[in-house]
Amino acid sequence: MTRRNIPHAPLLAAAAGDTPDRTPVWFMRQAGRSLPEYRKVREGISMLDSCFMPELLAEITMQPVRRHGVDAAILFSDIVVPLRAAGVGVEIVPGRGPVMDKAITTRADIDALPILEEDVPEVAEGIGIILDELTDSQALIGFVGAPFTLASYLVEGGPSKNHEKTKAMIHGEPETWHALMERLTPTITRFLRLQIDAGIDAMQLFDSWAGFLTERDYREHVLPYSVRILEEIAGEIPRIHFGVGTGELLGAMSEAGSEVMGVDWRVPLDVAAERIHAVSGPKVLQGNLDPAVLFAGRDALVSEVARIKSEAVRAMEAGHATGHIFNLGHGVLPNTPAEAITEAVAIVHGEN
Ligand code: CP3
């Protein structure tokens, strides 16, 4: 396919360091349980099965775009979809997250871990349907999980509070750990490649749990693999890199090579920009409203959005950043009132 040529879409203009017509905004986890129309179409279908149904995944991807007027769609998928596509036994348990049939504990388990070598036509077809429906001012963001965050689910066997098995492997059996990262990276790259071939306009690398690591461990055990994934697609589409609780890692994460750095809500954007700039020079910022503020009512929303926008302006005026894409500091919480999301988008756009 030929990629859409839509440089004036506000999100793509901002990601390129140009001046968009308005501050672009989208929300991580904008699709999903906050929307009644999502709960309706997902009824009786498991989360992971829905990610392999082209019409359904396209419908779910478009729901928040239609309802809230955001500047981007994010592909409805999950970080474990490439594992499922490769043949790994994994389910998503509602209220918990991805749970593996069998945790990875030994070198033999790693050697037996399937690698994604085939296309995933259902996902490519879903992307085609979404692109037909989006306007030229709305971007489609694809995504993959970073090897560390995926490895954590594999090693722990499921969601983990402290990531102790993962850290035990990193420190106790570093060779085994590196073998796992080597094994996972091609599957992630392959899943990203097929999304790009299908026409996504931008991508986000989710290293959601990287913030559990020290900078030293991040640099030695994680960063080289994220570098490899982002390098693979350098110059093709804008790349966004994000993790939760990564205030202390922003400099190191910026070395992975993305154009845009996602910032969680704990660090003001101007402070984040200083940290990024000191290591990698100015980049575009994405973030960083606390998702809980969507429960706090209109006045709180107006003042928090204004604060965040002014912190981004300060970062740009200081020469520490080249643009701002508005987002949350992590995903939409499941019980968020859908109306608050629509309201937040209008406030960011200055339509209130
Ligand atoms: O709208 C979007 O942002 C796109 C969809 C998206 C999903 N998962 C859909 C989903 C994205 C970008 C993801 C990525 C993902 N999945 C991450 C990285 C982003 C982040 O939040 O840090 C992680 C860590 C996962 C793993 C995962 N999958 C978790 C922790 C959960 C939540 C479990 C729960 O029930 O609370 C999931 C399931 C999931 N992924 C849901 C959705 C809409 C909820 C499932 C449902 O509706 O039944």
mmCIF file of C-alpha atoms and ligand atoms in Angstrom:
data_model
loop_
_atom_site.group_PDB
_atom_site.id
_atom_site.type_symbol
_atom_site.label_atom_id
_atom_site.label_comp_id
_atom_site.label_asym_id
_atom_site.label_seq_id
_atom_site.Cartn_x
_atom_site.Cartn_y
_atom_site.Cartn_z
ATOM 1 C CA MET A 1 0.000 0.000 0.000
ATOM 2 C CA THR A 2 1.036 3.591 -0.307
ATOM 3 C CA ARG A 3 1.084 5.470 2.965
ATOM 4 C CA ARG A 4 -1.358 8.361 3.407
ATOM 5 C CA ASN A 5 0.338 11.702 2.867
ATOM 6 C CA ILE A 6 -1.246 13.829 5.590
ATOM 7 C CA PRO A 7 1.505 16.050 7.037
ATOM 8 C CA HIS A 8 -1.064 18.648 8.176
ATOM 9 C CA ALA A 9 -2.843 16.229 10.492
ATOM 10 C CA PRO A 10 -2.242 18.026 13.821
ATOM 11 C CA LEU A 11 -0.632 15.008 15.504
ATOM 12 C CA LEU A 12 1.787 14.416 12.631
ATOM 13 C CA ALA A 13 2.637 18.121 12.336
ATOM 14 C CA ALA A 14 3.410 18.258 16.068
ATOM 15 C CA ALA A 15 5.439 15.032 15.922
ATOM 16 C CA ALA A 16 7.496 16.527 13.081
ATOM 17 C CA GLY A 17 8.273 19.641 15.142
ATOM 18 C CA ASP A 18 6.038 21.830 12.950
ATOM 19 C CA THR A 19 3.294 24.092 14.286
ATOM 20 C CA PRO A 20 -0.089 22.323 14.146
ATOM 21 C CA ASP A 21 -3.407 24.196 13.738
ATOM 22 C CA ARG A 22 -4.299 23.139 17.275
ATOM 23 C CA THR A 23 -2.753 21.152 20.121
ATOM 24 C CA PRO A 24 -3.327 17.547 19.061
ATOM 25 C CA VAL A 25 -4.821 15.252 21.679
ATOM 26 C CA TRP A 26 -5.457 11.535 22.043
ATOM 27 C CA PHE A 27 -5.683 9.350 25.119
ATOM 28 C CA MET A 28 -3.946 6.091 25.864
ATOM 29 C CA ARG A 29 -6.648 3.430 26.359
ATOM 30 C CA GLN A 30 -9.225 5.739 24.804
ATOM 31 C CA ALA A 31 -10.948 2.626 23.465
ATOM 32 C CA GLY A 32 -12.334 0.249 26.026
ATOM 33 C CA ARG A 33 -14.434 -0.022 29.100
ATOM 34 C CA SER A 34 -15.119 3.694 29.594
ATOM 35 C CA LEU A 35 -17.385 3.480 26.528
ATOM 36 C CA PRO A 36 -20.819 1.793 26.700
ATOM 37 C CA GLU A 37 -20.648 1.174 22.942
ATOM 38 C CA TYR A 38 -17.423 -0.802 23.550
ATOM 39 C CA ARG A 39 -18.964 -2.931 26.293
ATOM 40 C CA LYS A 40 -21.848 -3.674 23.943
ATOM 41 C CA VAL A 41 -19.836 -4.885 20.914
ATOM 42 C CA ARG A 42 -17.399 -6.875 23.082
ATOM 43 C CA GLU A 43 -20.200 -8.804 24.818
ATOM 44 C CA GLY A 44 -19.437 -12.545 24.757
ATOM 45 C CA ILE A 45 -16.144 -12.108 22.851
ATOM 46 C CA SER A 46 -12.811 -12.421 24.656
ATOM 47 C CA MET A 47 -10.441 -9.479 24.546
ATOM 48 C CA LEU A 48 -7.761 -11.311 22.569
ATOM 49 C CA ASP A 49 -10.230 -12.917 20.154
ATOM 50 C CA SER A 50 -11.586 -9.432 19.386
ATOM 51 C CA CYS A 51 -8.076 -8.287 18.390
ATOM 52 C CA PHE A 52 -8.135 -10.824 15.536
ATOM 53 C CA MET A 53 -11.555 -9.813 14.137
ATOM 54 C CA PRO A 54 -10.956 -7.093 11.505
ATOM 55 C CA GLU A 55 -14.428 -5.467 11.459
ATOM 56 C CA LEU A 56 -14.674 -5.522 15.237
ATOM 57 C CA LEU A 57 -11.172 -4.215 15.952
ATOM 58 C CA ALA A 58 -11.761 -1.415 13.449
ATOM 59 C CA GLU A 59 -15.119 -0.555 15.025
ATOM 60 C CA ILE A 60 -13.623 -0.458 18.541
ATOM 61 C CA THR A 61 -10.691 1.652 17.323
ATOM 62 C CA MET A 62 -13.069 4.187 15.752
ATOM 63 C CA GLN A 63 -15.530 4.463 18.672
ATOM 64 C CA PRO A 64 -13.516 6.993 20.719
ATOM 65 C CA VAL A 65 -12.573 8.961 17.587
ATOM 66 C CA ARG A 66 -16.229 9.429 16.675
ATOM 67 C CA ARG A 67 -17.369 10.175 20.215
ATOM 68 C CA HIS A 68 -14.588 12.410 21.541
ATOM 69 C CA GLY A 69 -13.151 14.102 18.432
ATOM 70 C CA VAL A 70 -9.570 13.135 19.280
ATOM 71 C CA ASP A 71 -6.825 13.796 16.724
ATOM 72 C CA ALA A 72 -5.710 10.170 16.544
ATOM 73 C CA ALA A 73 -7.027 6.649 16.640
ATOM 74 C CA ILE A 74 -4.927 4.044 18.428
ATOM 75 C CA LEU A 75 -5.151 0.580 16.969
ATOM 76 C CA PHE A 76 -7.247 -1.695 19.165
ATOM 77 C CA SER A 77 -4.865 -4.487 20.042
ATOM 78 C CA ASP A 78 -2.746 -5.461 23.027
ATOM 79 C CA ILE A 79 0.938 -5.825 23.745
ATOM 80 C CA VAL A 80 0.492 -9.632 23.927
ATOM 81 C CA VAL A 81 -1.212 -9.937 20.508
ATOM 82 C CA PRO A 82 2.068 -10.741 18.678
ATOM 83 C CA LEU A 83 2.725 -13.491 21.253
ATOM 84 C CA ARG A 84 -0.738 -14.964 20.691
ATOM 85 C CA ALA A 85 -0.226 -14.680 16.917
ATOM 86 C CA ALA A 86 3.066 -16.580 17.241
ATOM 87 C CA GLY A 87 1.284 -19.380 19.123
ATOM 88 C CA VAL A 88 2.086 -18.548 22.753
ATOM 89 C CA GLY A 89 -0.661 -19.559 25.198
ATOM 90 C CA VAL A 90 -1.953 -16.297 26.697
ATOM 91 C CA GLU A 91 -5.321 -14.931 27.823
ATOM 92 C CA ILE A 92 -6.346 -11.547 29.131
ATOM 93 C CA VAL A 93 -8.178 -11.945 32.416
ATOM 94 C CA PRO A 94 -10.607 -9.050 32.992
ATOM 95 C CA GLY A 95 -9.518 -6.886 35.897
ATOM 96 C CA ARG A 96 -6.043 -8.443 35.934
ATOM 97 C CA GLY A 97 -4.339 -8.370 32.533
ATOM 98 C CA PRO A 98 -2.365 -10.842 30.419
ATOM 99 C CA VAL A 99 -1.902 -14.302 31.994
ATOM 100 C CA MET A 100 0.402 -16.895 30.401
ATOM 101 C CA ASP A 101 -0.441 -20.626 30.245
ATOM 102 C CA LYS A 102 3.121 -21.251 31.412
ATOM 103 C CA ALA A 103 5.693 -18.820 32.790
ATOM 104 C CA ILE A 104 9.155 -18.675 31.220
ATOM 105 C CA THR A 105 11.691 -19.778 33.814
ATOM 106 C CA THR A 106 14.542 -21.608 32.051
ATOM 107 C CA ARG A 107 16.789 -21.313 29.039
ATOM 108 C CA ALA A 108 14.911 -24.266 27.509
ATOM 109 C CA ASP A 109 11.632 -22.331 27.854
ATOM 110 C CA ILE A 110 13.224 -19.417 26.008
ATOM 111 C CA ASP A 111 14.517 -21.616 23.208
ATOM 112 C CA ALA A 112 11.023 -23.085 22.833
ATOM 113 C CA LEU A 113 9.292 -19.662 22.764
ATOM 114 C CA PRO A 114 7.656 -19.297 19.328
ATOM 115 C CA ILE A 115 8.814 -16.419 17.095
ATOM 116 C CA LEU A 116 6.295 -14.549 14.921
ATOM 117 C CA GLU A 117 7.273 -15.238 11.330
ATOM 118 C CA GLU A 118 3.946 -15.027 9.542
ATOM 119 C CA ASP A 119 1.786 -12.062 8.667
ATOM 120 C CA VAL A 120 -1.233 -11.372 10.816
ATOM 121 C CA PRO A 121 -3.750 -10.659 8.021
ATOM 122 C CA GLU A 122 -6.610 -9.930 10.440
ATOM 123 C CA VAL A 123 -4.704 -6.974 11.905
ATOM 124 C CA ALA A 124 -3.613 -5.690 8.490
ATOM 125 C CA GLU A 125 -7.203 -5.906 7.240
ATOM 126 C CA GLY A 126 -8.486 -4.085 10.346
ATOM 127 C CA ILE A 127 -5.980 -1.267 9.751
ATOM 128 C CA GLY A 128 -7.237 -0.925 6.169
ATOM 129 C CA ILE A 129 -10.829 -0.518 7.370
ATOM 130 C CA ILE A 130 -9.787 2.119 9.935
ATOM 131 C CA LEU A 131 -7.800 4.124 7.370
ATOM 132 C CA ASP A 132 -10.838 4.225 5.073
ATOM 133 C CA GLU A 133 -12.887 5.803 7.840
ATOM 134 C CA LEU A 134 -10.391 8.344 9.246
ATOM 135 C CA THR A 135 -10.291 11.886 7.878
ATOM 136 C CA ASP A 136 -7.036 13.436 6.687
ATOM 137 C CA SER A 137 -6.688 15.308 9.967
ATOM 138 C CA GLN A 138 -6.863 12.134 12.065
ATOM 139 C CA ALA A 139 -3.786 9.937 12.429
ATOM 140 C CA LEU A 140 -3.748 6.202 13.101
ATOM 141 C CA ILE A 141 -1.236 5.220 15.766
ATOM 142 C CA GLY A 142 -0.042 1.621 15.851
ATOM 143 C CA PHE A 143 1.881 0.182 18.772
ATOM 144 C CA VAL A 144 3.948 -2.603 20.214
ATOM 145 C CA GLY A 145 5.001 -3.474 23.745
ATOM 146 C CA ALA A 146 8.705 -3.114 24.412
ATOM 147 C CA PRO A 147 10.698 -6.293 25.085
ATOM 148 C CA PHE A 148 11.117 -5.548 28.820
ATOM 149 C CA THR A 149 7.408 -5.095 29.508
ATOM 150 C CA LEU A 150 6.506 -8.174 27.458
ATOM 151 C CA ALA A 151 9.263 -10.220 29.087
ATOM 152 C CA SER A 152 7.930 -9.246 32.488
ATOM 153 C CA TYR A 153 4.545 -10.836 31.675
ATOM 154 C CA LEU A 154 6.287 -13.951 30.332
ATOM 155 C CA VAL A 155 8.644 -14.409 33.284
ATOM 156 C CA GLU A 156 6.137 -13.544 36.013
ATOM 157 C CA GLY A 157 3.433 -15.590 34.256
ATOM 158 C CA GLY A 158 1.064 -12.632 34.532
ATOM 159 C CA PRO A 159 0.723 -9.144 35.995
ATOM 160 C CA SER A 160 3.097 -8.505 38.870
ATOM 161 C CA LYS A 161 3.246 -5.959 41.650
ATOM 162 C CA ASN A 162 6.993 -6.044 42.245
ATOM 163 C CA HIS A 163 8.447 -7.788 39.159
ATOM 164 C CA GLU A 164 10.659 -9.885 41.428
ATOM 165 C CA LYS A 165 11.029 -12.916 39.135
ATOM 166 C CA THR A 166 12.001 -10.648 36.257
ATOM 167 C CA LYS A 167 14.563 -8.799 38.358
ATOM 168 C CA ALA A 168 15.853 -12.116 39.760
ATOM 169 C CA MET A 169 16.549 -13.260 36.188
ATOM 170 C CA ILE A 170 18.185 -9.947 35.252
ATOM 171 C CA HIS A 171 20.543 -10.058 38.220
ATOM 172 C CA GLY A 172 20.896 -13.793 38.881
ATOM 173 C CA GLU A 173 21.029 -15.112 35.309
ATOM 174 C CA PRO A 174 21.893 -12.195 33.048
ATOM 175 C CA GLU A 175 22.742 -14.466 30.121
ATOM 176 C CA THR A 176 19.331 -16.097 30.312
ATOM 177 C CA TRP A 177 17.755 -12.643 30.444
ATOM 178 C CA HIS A 178 19.619 -11.448 27.359
ATOM 179 C CA ALA A 179 18.659 -14.657 25.540
ATOM 180 C CA LEU A 180 15.004 -13.888 26.296
ATOM 181 C CA MET A 181 15.324 -10.324 25.025
ATOM 182 C CA GLU A 182 17.064 -11.589 21.861
ATOM 183 C CA ARG A 183 14.273 -14.104 21.350
ATOM 184 C CA LEU A 184 11.451 -11.573 21.817
ATOM 185 C CA THR A 185 12.797 -8.673 19.779
ATOM 186 C CA PRO A 186 12.192 -10.173 16.296
ATOM 187 C CA THR A 187 8.556 -10.982 17.132
ATOM 188 C CA ILE A 188 7.935 -7.392 18.215
ATOM 189 C CA THR A 189 9.724 -5.977 15.160
ATOM 190 C CA ARG A 190 7.733 -8.229 12.883
ATOM 191 C CA PHE A 191 4.411 -7.144 14.397
ATOM 192 C CA LEU A 192 5.422 -3.505 14.045
ATOM 193 C CA ARG A 193 6.517 -4.024 10.447
ATOM 194 C CA LEU A 194 3.187 -5.479 9.431
ATOM 195 C CA GLN A 195 1.350 -2.513 10.968
ATOM 196 C CA ILE A 196 3.581 -0.124 9.021
ATOM 197 C CA ASP A 197 3.066 -2.083 5.805
ATOM 198 C CA ALA A 198 -0.684 -1.882 6.422
ATOM 199 C CA GLY A 199 -0.488 1.928 6.649
ATOM 200 C CA ILE A 200 -0.282 3.210 10.259
ATOM 201 C CA ASP A 201 0.732 6.894 10.419
ATOM 202 C CA ALA A 202 2.735 6.822 13.690
ATOM 203 C CA MET A 203 3.702 4.291 16.338
ATOM 204 C CA GLN A 204 4.132 4.091 20.092
ATOM 205 C CA LEU A 205 6.524 1.778 21.904
ATOM 206 C CA PHE A 206 4.943 0.964 25.278
ATOM 207 C CA ASP A 207 7.548 0.093 27.891
ATOM 208 C CA SER A 208 4.926 0.429 30.574
ATOM 209 C CA TRP A 209 6.842 -1.193 33.436
ATOM 210 C CA ALA A 210 10.360 0.128 32.705
ATOM 211 C CA GLY A 211 9.899 2.572 35.580
ATOM 212 C CA PHE A 212 10.446 -0.315 38.020
ATOM 213 C CA LEU A 213 14.124 -0.437 37.014
ATOM 214 C CA THR A 214 17.147 1.568 38.063
ATOM 215 C CA GLU A 215 18.731 3.593 35.291
ATOM 216 C CA ARG A 216 21.775 1.318 35.452
ATOM 217 C CA ASP A 217 19.688 -1.833 34.908
ATOM 218 C CA TYR A 218 17.590 -0.138 32.263
ATOM 219 C CA ARG A 219 20.654 0.870 30.268
ATOM 220 C CA GLU A 220 22.305 -2.531 30.450
ATOM 221 C CA HIS A 221 19.375 -4.936 30.222
ATOM 222 C CA VAL A 222 16.626 -3.124 28.330
ATOM 223 C CA LEU A 223 17.699 -0.102 26.289
ATOM 224 C CA PRO A 224 19.738 -1.941 23.603
ATOM 225 C CA TYR A 225 16.677 -3.953 22.530
ATOM 226 C CA SER A 226 14.354 -0.943 22.425
ATOM 227 C CA VAL A 227 17.018 0.838 20.357
ATOM 228 C CA ARG A 228 16.994 -2.052 17.901
ATOM 229 C CA ILE A 229 13.215 -1.952 17.458
ATOM 230 C CA LEU A 230 13.075 1.815 16.922
ATOM 231 C CA GLU A 231 16.121 1.814 14.635
ATOM 232 C CA GLU A 232 14.465 -0.764 12.416
ATOM 233 C CA ILE A 233 11.817 1.785 11.383
ATOM 234 C CA ALA A 234 13.853 5.027 11.615
ATOM 235 C CA GLY A 235 12.713 7.639 9.099
ATOM 236 C CA GLU A 236 9.519 5.768 8.194
ATOM 237 C CA ILE A 237 6.918 7.117 10.633
ATOM 238 C CA PRO A 238 7.041 9.187 13.854
ATOM 239 C CA ARG A 239 7.992 7.112 16.875
ATOM 240 C CA ILE A 240 6.653 7.716 20.398
ATOM 241 C CA HIS A 241 8.279 6.066 23.433
ATOM 242 C CA PHE A 242 6.431 5.803 26.745
ATOM 243 C CA GLY A 243 6.625 4.186 30.149
ATOM 244 C CA VAL A 244 4.983 4.706 33.543
ATOM 245 C CA GLY A 245 6.952 6.116 36.488
ATOM 246 C CA THR A 246 9.904 6.799 34.215
ATOM 247 C CA GLY A 247 10.829 10.257 35.526
ATOM 248 C CA GLU A 248 14.289 9.021 36.485
ATOM 249 C CA LEU A 249 14.688 7.214 33.145
ATOM 250 C CA LEU A 250 13.621 9.935 30.713
ATOM 251 C CA GLY A 251 17.199 10.720 29.693
ATOM 252 C CA ALA A 252 18.121 7.074 29.167
ATOM 253 C CA MET A 253 14.845 6.284 27.386
ATOM 254 C CA SER A 254 15.349 9.241 25.069
ATOM 255 C CA GLU A 255 18.472 7.482 23.773
ATOM 256 C CA ALA A 256 16.288 4.743 22.291
ATOM 257 C CA GLY A 257 15.775 7.156 19.392
ATOM 258 C CA SER A 258 12.110 8.182 19.240
ATOM 259 C CA GLU A 259 11.041 11.615 17.988
ATOM 260 C CA VAL A 260 8.411 11.892 20.725
ATOM 261 C CA MET A 261 8.768 11.119 24.445
ATOM 262 C CA GLY A 262 5.681 10.169 26.425
ATOM 263 C CA VAL A 263 5.782 11.516 29.970
ATOM 264 C CA ASP A 264 3.711 10.151 32.849
ATOM 265 C CA TRP A 265 1.854 12.511 35.183
ATOM 266 C CA ARG A 266 4.442 12.551 37.946
ATOM 267 C CA VAL A 267 6.899 14.913 36.226
ATOM 268 C CA PRO A 268 5.943 18.398 34.938
ATOM 269 C CA LEU A 269 6.521 18.580 31.176
ATOM 270 C CA ASP A 270 9.088 21.389 31.433
ATOM 271 C CA VAL A 271 11.140 19.355 33.932
ATOM 272 C CA ALA A 272 10.816 16.237 31.749
ATOM 273 C CA ALA A 273 11.974 18.255 28.745
ATOM 274 C CA GLU A 274 15.078 19.429 30.594
ATOM 275 C CA ARG A 275 16.004 15.837 31.401
ATOM 276 C CA ILE A 276 15.440 14.695 27.815
ATOM 277 C CA HIS A 277 17.216 17.685 26.309
ATOM 278 C CA ALA A 278 20.277 17.200 28.511
ATOM 279 C CA VAL A 279 20.842 13.728 27.032
ATOM 280 C CA SER A 280 19.391 13.745 23.504
ATOM 281 C CA GLY A 281 18.613 17.350 22.605
ATOM 282 C CA PRO A 282 15.051 18.642 22.154
ATOM 283 C CA LYS A 283 12.250 16.241 21.305
ATOM 284 C CA VAL A 284 8.471 16.445 21.080
ATOM 285 C CA LEU A 285 6.652 15.858 24.392
ATOM 286 C CA GLN A 286 3.522 13.780 24.870
ATOM 287 C CA GLY A 287 1.396 13.916 28.003
ATOM 288 C CA ASN A 288 0.646 14.238 30.807
ATOM 289 C CA LEU A 289 -2.718 14.678 32.557
ATOM 290 C CA ASP A 290 -3.231 12.451 35.598
ATOM 291 C CA PRO A 291 -5.991 10.020 34.467
ATOM 292 C CA ALA A 292 -7.661 10.469 37.866
ATOM 293 C CA VAL A 293 -8.332 14.155 37.090
ATOM 294 C CA LEU A 294 -11.011 12.958 34.632
ATOM 295 C CA PHE A 295 -13.074 12.167 37.754
ATOM 296 C CA ALA A 296 -12.558 15.604 39.339
ATOM 297 C CA GLY A 297 -15.074 17.758 37.482
ATOM 298 C CA ARG A 298 -14.837 20.521 34.926
ATOM 299 C CA ASP A 299 -13.038 23.214 36.931
ATOM 300 C CA ALA A 300 -10.184 20.879 37.861
ATOM 301 C CA LEU A 301 -9.931 19.725 34.253
ATOM 302 C CA VAL A 302 -9.728 23.273 32.917
ATOM 303 C CA SER A 303 -6.984 24.262 35.333
ATOM 304 C CA GLU A 304 -4.924 21.064 34.917
ATOM 305 C CA VAL A 305 -5.087 21.262 31.118
ATOM 306 C CA ALA A 306 -3.996 24.915 31.267
ATOM 307 C CA ARG A 307 -1.116 24.061 33.607
ATOM 308 C CA ILE A 308 0.124 21.254 31.355
ATOM 309 C CA LYS A 309 -0.147 23.335 28.197
ATOM 310 C CA SER A 310 1.789 26.167 29.818
ATOM 311 C CA GLU A 311 4.515 23.777 31.015
ATOM 312 C CA ALA A 312 4.852 22.550 27.439
ATOM 313 C CA VAL A 313 5.085 26.131 26.155
ATOM 314 C CA ARG A 314 7.761 26.870 28.765
ATOM 315 C CA ALA A 315 9.742 23.821 27.615
ATOM 316 C CA MET A 316 9.500 24.931 23.980
ATOM 317 C CA GLU A 317 10.428 28.538 24.786
ATOM 318 C CA ALA A 318 13.494 27.274 26.674
ATOM 319 C CA GLY A 319 14.517 25.300 23.573
ATOM 320 C CA HIS A 320 14.133 22.010 25.467
ATOM 321 C CA ALA A 321 11.264 20.666 23.355
ATOM 322 C CA THR A 322 10.035 21.022 19.771
ATOM 323 C CA GLY A 323 6.343 20.280 20.208
ATOM 324 C CA HIS A 324 3.525 18.979 22.378
ATOM 325 C CA ILE A 325 0.964 16.232 21.864
ATOM 326 C CA PHE A 326 -1.593 16.266 24.668
ATOM 327 C CA ASN A 327 -2.329 12.921 26.339
ATOM 328 C CA LEU A 328 -2.844 11.396 29.731
ATOM 329 C CA GLY A 329 0.099 10.392 31.894
ATOM 330 C CA HIS A 330 -1.139 6.763 31.587
ATOM 331 C CA GLY A 331 -4.244 5.039 30.236
ATOM 332 C CA VAL A 332 -7.906 5.962 30.745
ATOM 333 C CA LEU A 333 -9.125 4.237 33.933
ATOM 334 C CA PRO A 334 -11.966 1.754 33.291
ATOM 335 C CA ASN A 335 -14.667 3.641 35.250
ATOM 336 C CA THR A 336 -13.894 7.051 33.758
ATOM 337 C CA PRO A 337 -17.094 8.912 32.744
ATOM 338 C CA ALA A 338 -16.998 9.038 28.926
ATOM 339 C CA GLU A 339 -18.356 12.610 29.037
ATOM 340 C CA ALA A 340 -15.280 13.788 30.942
ATOM 341 C CA ILE A 341 -13.044 12.506 28.143
ATOM 342 C CA THR A 342 -15.072 14.379 25.503
ATOM 343 C CA GLU A 343 -14.930 17.493 27.690
ATOM 344 C CA ALA A 344 -11.153 17.191 28.121
ATOM 345 C CA VAL A 345 -10.648 17.003 24.351
ATOM 346 C CA ALA A 346 -12.731 20.158 23.835
ATOM 347 C CA ILE A 347 -10.785 21.972 26.559
ATOM 348 C CA VAL A 348 -7.435 21.003 25.020
ATOM 349 C CA HIS A 349 -8.707 22.175 21.632
ATOM 350 C CA GLY A 350 -9.831 25.460 23.174
ATOM 351 C CA GLU A 351 -13.474 24.878 22.174
ATOM 352 C CA ASN A 352 -14.896 25.159 25.672
HETATM 353 O O1 CP3 B 1 -7.263 2.510 23.336
HETATM 354 C C1 CP3 B 1 -6.084 2.089 23.404
HETATM 355 O O2 CP3 B 1 -5.174 2.660 24.035
HETATM 356 C C2 CP3 B 1 -5.707 0.888 22.568
HETATM 357 C C3 CP3 B 1 -5.753 -0.301 23.153
HETATM 358 C C4 CP3 B 1 -4.714 -0.920 24.071
HETATM 359 C C5 CP3 B 1 -5.089 -2.034 24.817
HETATM 360 N N1 CP3 B 1 -3.983 -2.522 25.416
HETATM 361 C C6 CP3 B 1 -6.441 -2.576 24.877
HETATM 362 C C7 CP3 B 1 -6.850 -3.266 26.115
HETATM 363 C C8 CP3 B 1 -3.356 -0.694 24.270
HETATM 364 C C9 CP3 B 1 -2.489 0.399 23.729
HETATM 365 C C10 CP3 B 1 -2.899 -1.735 25.143
HETATM 366 C C11 CP3 B 1 -1.499 -1.891 25.541
HETATM 367 C C12 CP3 B 1 -1.203 -2.606 26.790
HETATM 368 N N2 CP3 B 1 -1.709 -3.797 27.235
HETATM 369 C C13 CP3 B 1 -0.240 -2.182 27.700
HETATM 370 C C14 CP3 B 1 0.600 -0.957 27.535
HETATM 371 C C15 CP3 B 1 -0.186 0.242 27.887
HETATM 372 C C16 CP3 B 1 -0.343 0.485 29.342
HETATM 373 O O3 CP3 B 1 -1.483 0.548 29.791
HETATM 374 O O4 CP3 B 1 0.693 0.655 29.997
HETATM 375 C C17 CP3 B 1 -0.202 -3.114 28.754
HETATM 376 C C18 CP3 B 1 0.669 -3.065 29.980
HETATM 377 C C19 CP3 B 1 -1.135 -4.142 28.428
HETATM 378 C C20 CP3 B 1 -1.446 -5.360 29.198
HETATM 379 C C21 CP3 B 1 -2.882 -5.347 29.602
HETATM 380 N N3 CP3 B 1 -3.910 -5.670 28.748
HETATM 381 C C22 CP3 B 1 -3.454 -4.926 30.837
HETATM 382 C C23 CP3 B 1 -2.680 -4.486 32.054
HETATM 383 C C24 CP3 B 1 -4.859 -5.011 30.694
HETATM 384 C C25 CP3 B 1 -5.928 -4.581 31.672
HETATM 385 C C26 CP3 B 1 -6.614 -5.703 32.366
HETATM 386 C C27 CP3 B 1 -7.883 -5.234 33.019
HETATM 387 O O5 CP3 B 1 -8.909 -5.843 32.744
HETATM 388 O O6 CP3 B 1 -7.832 -4.265 33.788
HETATM 389 C C28 CP3 B 1 -5.104 -5.482 29.397
HETATM 390 C C29 CP3 B 1 -6.434 -5.698 28.784
HETATM 391 C C30 CP3 B 1 -6.886 -4.649 27.846
HETATM 392 N N4 CP3 B 1 -6.128 -4.181 26.808
HETATM 393 C C31 CP3 B 1 -8.141 -4.009 27.833
HETATM 394 C C32 CP3 B 1 -8.139 -3.146 26.736
HETATM 395 C C33 CP3 B 1 -9.271 -2.290 26.252
HETATM 396 C C34 CP3 B 1 -9.268 -4.284 28.799
HETATM 397 C C35 CP3 B 1 -9.917 -5.584 28.416
HETATM 398 C C36 CP3 B 1 -11.397 -5.552 28.428
HETATM 399 O O7 CP3 B 1 -12.031 -4.560 28.008
HETATM 400 O O8 CP3 B 1 -11.973 -6.580 28.811
#
